[in-house]
Tab-separated table of C-alpha atoms in Angstrom:
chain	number	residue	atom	x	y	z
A	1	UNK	CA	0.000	0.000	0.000
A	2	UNK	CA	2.869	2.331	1.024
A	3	UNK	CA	4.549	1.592	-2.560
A	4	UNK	CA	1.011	2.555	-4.431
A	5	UNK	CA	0.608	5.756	-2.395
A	6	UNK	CA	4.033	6.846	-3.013
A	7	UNK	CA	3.718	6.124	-6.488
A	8	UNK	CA	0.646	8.387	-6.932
A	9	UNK	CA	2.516	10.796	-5.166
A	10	UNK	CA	5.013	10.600	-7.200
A	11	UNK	CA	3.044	10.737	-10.331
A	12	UNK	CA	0.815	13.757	-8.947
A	13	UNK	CA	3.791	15.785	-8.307
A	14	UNK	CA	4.923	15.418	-11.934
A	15	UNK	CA	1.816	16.131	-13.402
A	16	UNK	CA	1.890	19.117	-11.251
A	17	UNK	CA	5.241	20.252	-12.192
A	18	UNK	CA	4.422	20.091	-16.214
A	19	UNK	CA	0.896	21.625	-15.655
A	20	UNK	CA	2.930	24.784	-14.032
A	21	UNK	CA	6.007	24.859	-16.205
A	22	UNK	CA	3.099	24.798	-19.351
A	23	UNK	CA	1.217	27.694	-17.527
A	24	UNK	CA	4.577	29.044	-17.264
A	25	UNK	CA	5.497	29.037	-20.677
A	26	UNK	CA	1.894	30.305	-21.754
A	27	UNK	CA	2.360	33.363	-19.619
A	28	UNK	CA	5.549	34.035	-20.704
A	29	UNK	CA	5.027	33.643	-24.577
A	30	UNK	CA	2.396	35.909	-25.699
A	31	UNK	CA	0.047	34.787	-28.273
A	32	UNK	CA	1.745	35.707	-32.038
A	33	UNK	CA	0.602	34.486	-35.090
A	34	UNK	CA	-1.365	35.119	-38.440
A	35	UNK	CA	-2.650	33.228	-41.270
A	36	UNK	CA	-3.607	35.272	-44.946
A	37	UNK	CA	-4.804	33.443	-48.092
A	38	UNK	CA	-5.300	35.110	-51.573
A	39	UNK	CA	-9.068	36.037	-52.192
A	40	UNK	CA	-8.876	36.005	-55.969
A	41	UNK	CA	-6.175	35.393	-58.874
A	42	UNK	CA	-4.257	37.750	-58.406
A	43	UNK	CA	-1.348	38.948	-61.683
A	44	UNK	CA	2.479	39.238	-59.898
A	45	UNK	CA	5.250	41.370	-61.015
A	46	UNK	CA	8.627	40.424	-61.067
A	47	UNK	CA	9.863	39.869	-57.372
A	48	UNK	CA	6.899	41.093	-56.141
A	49	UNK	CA	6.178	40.543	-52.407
A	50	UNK	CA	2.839	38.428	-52.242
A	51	UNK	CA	-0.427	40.485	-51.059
A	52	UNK	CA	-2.058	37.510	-49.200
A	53	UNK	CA	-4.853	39.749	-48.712
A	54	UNK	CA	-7.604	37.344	-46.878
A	55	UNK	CA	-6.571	37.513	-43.369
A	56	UNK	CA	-7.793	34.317	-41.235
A	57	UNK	CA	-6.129	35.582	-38.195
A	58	UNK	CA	-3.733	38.286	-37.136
A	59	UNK	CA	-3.186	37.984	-33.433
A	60	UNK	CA	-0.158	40.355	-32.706
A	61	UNK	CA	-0.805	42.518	-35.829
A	62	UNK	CA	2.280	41.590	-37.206
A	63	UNK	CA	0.753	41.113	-41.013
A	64	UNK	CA	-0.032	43.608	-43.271
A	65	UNK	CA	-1.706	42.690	-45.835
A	66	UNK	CA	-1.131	45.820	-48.205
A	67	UNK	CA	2.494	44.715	-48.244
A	68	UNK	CA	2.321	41.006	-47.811
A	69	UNK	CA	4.679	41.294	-44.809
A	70	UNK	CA	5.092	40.128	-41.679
A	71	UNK	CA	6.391	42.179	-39.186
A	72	UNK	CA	7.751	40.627	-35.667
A	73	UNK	CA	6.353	42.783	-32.834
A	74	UNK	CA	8.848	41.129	-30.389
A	75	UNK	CA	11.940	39.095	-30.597
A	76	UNK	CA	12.198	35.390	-30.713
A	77	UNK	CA	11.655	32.080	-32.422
A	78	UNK	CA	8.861	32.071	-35.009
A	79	UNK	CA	8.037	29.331	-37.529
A	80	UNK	CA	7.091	30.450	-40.991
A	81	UNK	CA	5.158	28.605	-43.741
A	82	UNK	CA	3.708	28.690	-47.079
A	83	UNK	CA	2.039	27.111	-49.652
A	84	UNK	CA	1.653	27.919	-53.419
A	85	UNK	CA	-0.498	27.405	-56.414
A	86	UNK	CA	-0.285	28.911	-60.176
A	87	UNK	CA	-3.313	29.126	-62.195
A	88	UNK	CA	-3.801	26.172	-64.862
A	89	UNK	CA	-0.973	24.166	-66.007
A	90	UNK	CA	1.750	26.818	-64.764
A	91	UNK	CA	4.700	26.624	-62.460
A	92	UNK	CA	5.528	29.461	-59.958
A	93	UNK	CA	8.593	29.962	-58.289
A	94	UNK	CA	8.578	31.989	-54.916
A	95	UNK	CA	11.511	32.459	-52.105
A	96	UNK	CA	10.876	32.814	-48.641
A	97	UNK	CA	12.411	36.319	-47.648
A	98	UNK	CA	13.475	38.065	-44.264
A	99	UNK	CA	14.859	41.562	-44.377
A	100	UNK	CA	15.866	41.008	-47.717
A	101	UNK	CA	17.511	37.679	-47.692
A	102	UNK	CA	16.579	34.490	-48.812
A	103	UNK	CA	15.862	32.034	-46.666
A	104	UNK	CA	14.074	29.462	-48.323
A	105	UNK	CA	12.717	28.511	-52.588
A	106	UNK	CA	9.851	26.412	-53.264
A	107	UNK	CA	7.436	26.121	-56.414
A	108	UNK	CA	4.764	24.653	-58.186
A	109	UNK	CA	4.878	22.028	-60.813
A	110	UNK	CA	3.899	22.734	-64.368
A	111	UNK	CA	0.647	20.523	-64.382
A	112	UNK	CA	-2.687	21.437	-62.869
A	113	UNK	CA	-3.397	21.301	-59.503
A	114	UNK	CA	-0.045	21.253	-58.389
A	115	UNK	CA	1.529	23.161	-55.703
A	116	UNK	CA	4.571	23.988	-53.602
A	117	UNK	CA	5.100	24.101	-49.917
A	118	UNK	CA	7.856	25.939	-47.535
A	119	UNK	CA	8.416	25.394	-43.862
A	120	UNK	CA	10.960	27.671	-42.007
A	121	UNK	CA	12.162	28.353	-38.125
A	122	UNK	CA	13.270	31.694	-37.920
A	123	UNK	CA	14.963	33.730	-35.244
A	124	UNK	CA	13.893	37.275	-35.611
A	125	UNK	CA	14.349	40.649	-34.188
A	126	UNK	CA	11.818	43.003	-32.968
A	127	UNK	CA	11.081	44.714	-36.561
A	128	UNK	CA	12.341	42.164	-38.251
A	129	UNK	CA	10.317	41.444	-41.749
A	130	UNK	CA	9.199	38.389	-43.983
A	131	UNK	CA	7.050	37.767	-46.721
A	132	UNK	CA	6.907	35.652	-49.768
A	133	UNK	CA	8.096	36.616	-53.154
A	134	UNK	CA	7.586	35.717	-56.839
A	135	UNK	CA	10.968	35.264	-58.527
A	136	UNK	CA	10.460	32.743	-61.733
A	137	UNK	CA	7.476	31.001	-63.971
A	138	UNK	CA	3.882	32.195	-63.921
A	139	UNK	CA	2.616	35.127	-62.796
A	140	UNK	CA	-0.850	34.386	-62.972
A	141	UNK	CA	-1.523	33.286	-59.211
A	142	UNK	CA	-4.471	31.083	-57.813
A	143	UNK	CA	-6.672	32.511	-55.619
A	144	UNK	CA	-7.857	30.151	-53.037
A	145	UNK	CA	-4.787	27.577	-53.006
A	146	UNK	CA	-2.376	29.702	-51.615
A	147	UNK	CA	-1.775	30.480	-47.982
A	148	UNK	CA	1.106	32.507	-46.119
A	149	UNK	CA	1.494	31.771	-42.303
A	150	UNK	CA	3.991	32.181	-39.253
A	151	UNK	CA	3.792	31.959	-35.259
A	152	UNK	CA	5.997	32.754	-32.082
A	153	UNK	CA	7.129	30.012	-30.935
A	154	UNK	CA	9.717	31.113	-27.788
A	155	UNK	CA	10.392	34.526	-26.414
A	156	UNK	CA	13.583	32.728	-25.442
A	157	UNK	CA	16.144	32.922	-27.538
């Protein structure tokens, strides 16, 4: 019996221990993150930032969606993802930038339906920028299949 109760013990203090250090982390990270889509097809110039100009969410107002950019409103550790789509049987080439420098390529294939996906950690400043740009291929781009993203994911860096 003694064994059993110190096991629960045991077992309740853990539990206890991750509950706080996950209330912890929760108060200490505040809630960044955004998620913009395309509303129509939309005609790209060369390297032109994206306008993903259907905003799902936007907690943090980092994204604006005139310039297709995301802005980090603190530092830290932020994932960043995308996914694109070129109308009909076109490719599209895009890069992942931050401030300028490319982080990441990905594109669609030349048949229909087919598209191309990036998925980036980032450490980033306070003011700090990214967005997706066009940079080869179509620049006819779909309107509903494509969807720019990114999140905080430590203040602790």
């Amino acid at each position: 019996m003694f064994v059993v109760t110190t096991m629960l013990l045991r077992t309740e203090i853990l539990a206890t221990l991750i509950i706080t250090t996950v209330l912890h982390q929760g108060q200490t990270n505040p809630a960044i993150g955004f998620s913009a889509t395309i509303s129509k097809d939309t005609h790209l110039g060369d390297n032109q930032a994206i306008p993903y100009d259907r905003i799902l969410t936007n907690i943090g107002n980092g994204y604006d969606k005139w310039s297709g950019h995301f802005t980090a409103p603190l530092k830290g550790l932020y994932v960043f993802s995308c996914t694109v789509m070129a109308v009909n049987e076109n490719y599209l080439a895009v890069m992942m930038v931050k401030n300028g420098h490319v982080m990441a390529y990905t594109h669609s294939n030349p048949s229909a339906w087919e598209s191309g996906t990036i998925s980036v950690v980032l450490a980033m400043a306070k003011g700090n920028k990214v967005w997706i740009r066009r940079y080869h291929g179509a620049r006819l781009i779909h309107g509903k299949y494509n969807l720019f993203s990114g999140y905080l994911i430590s203040t602790q860096i």
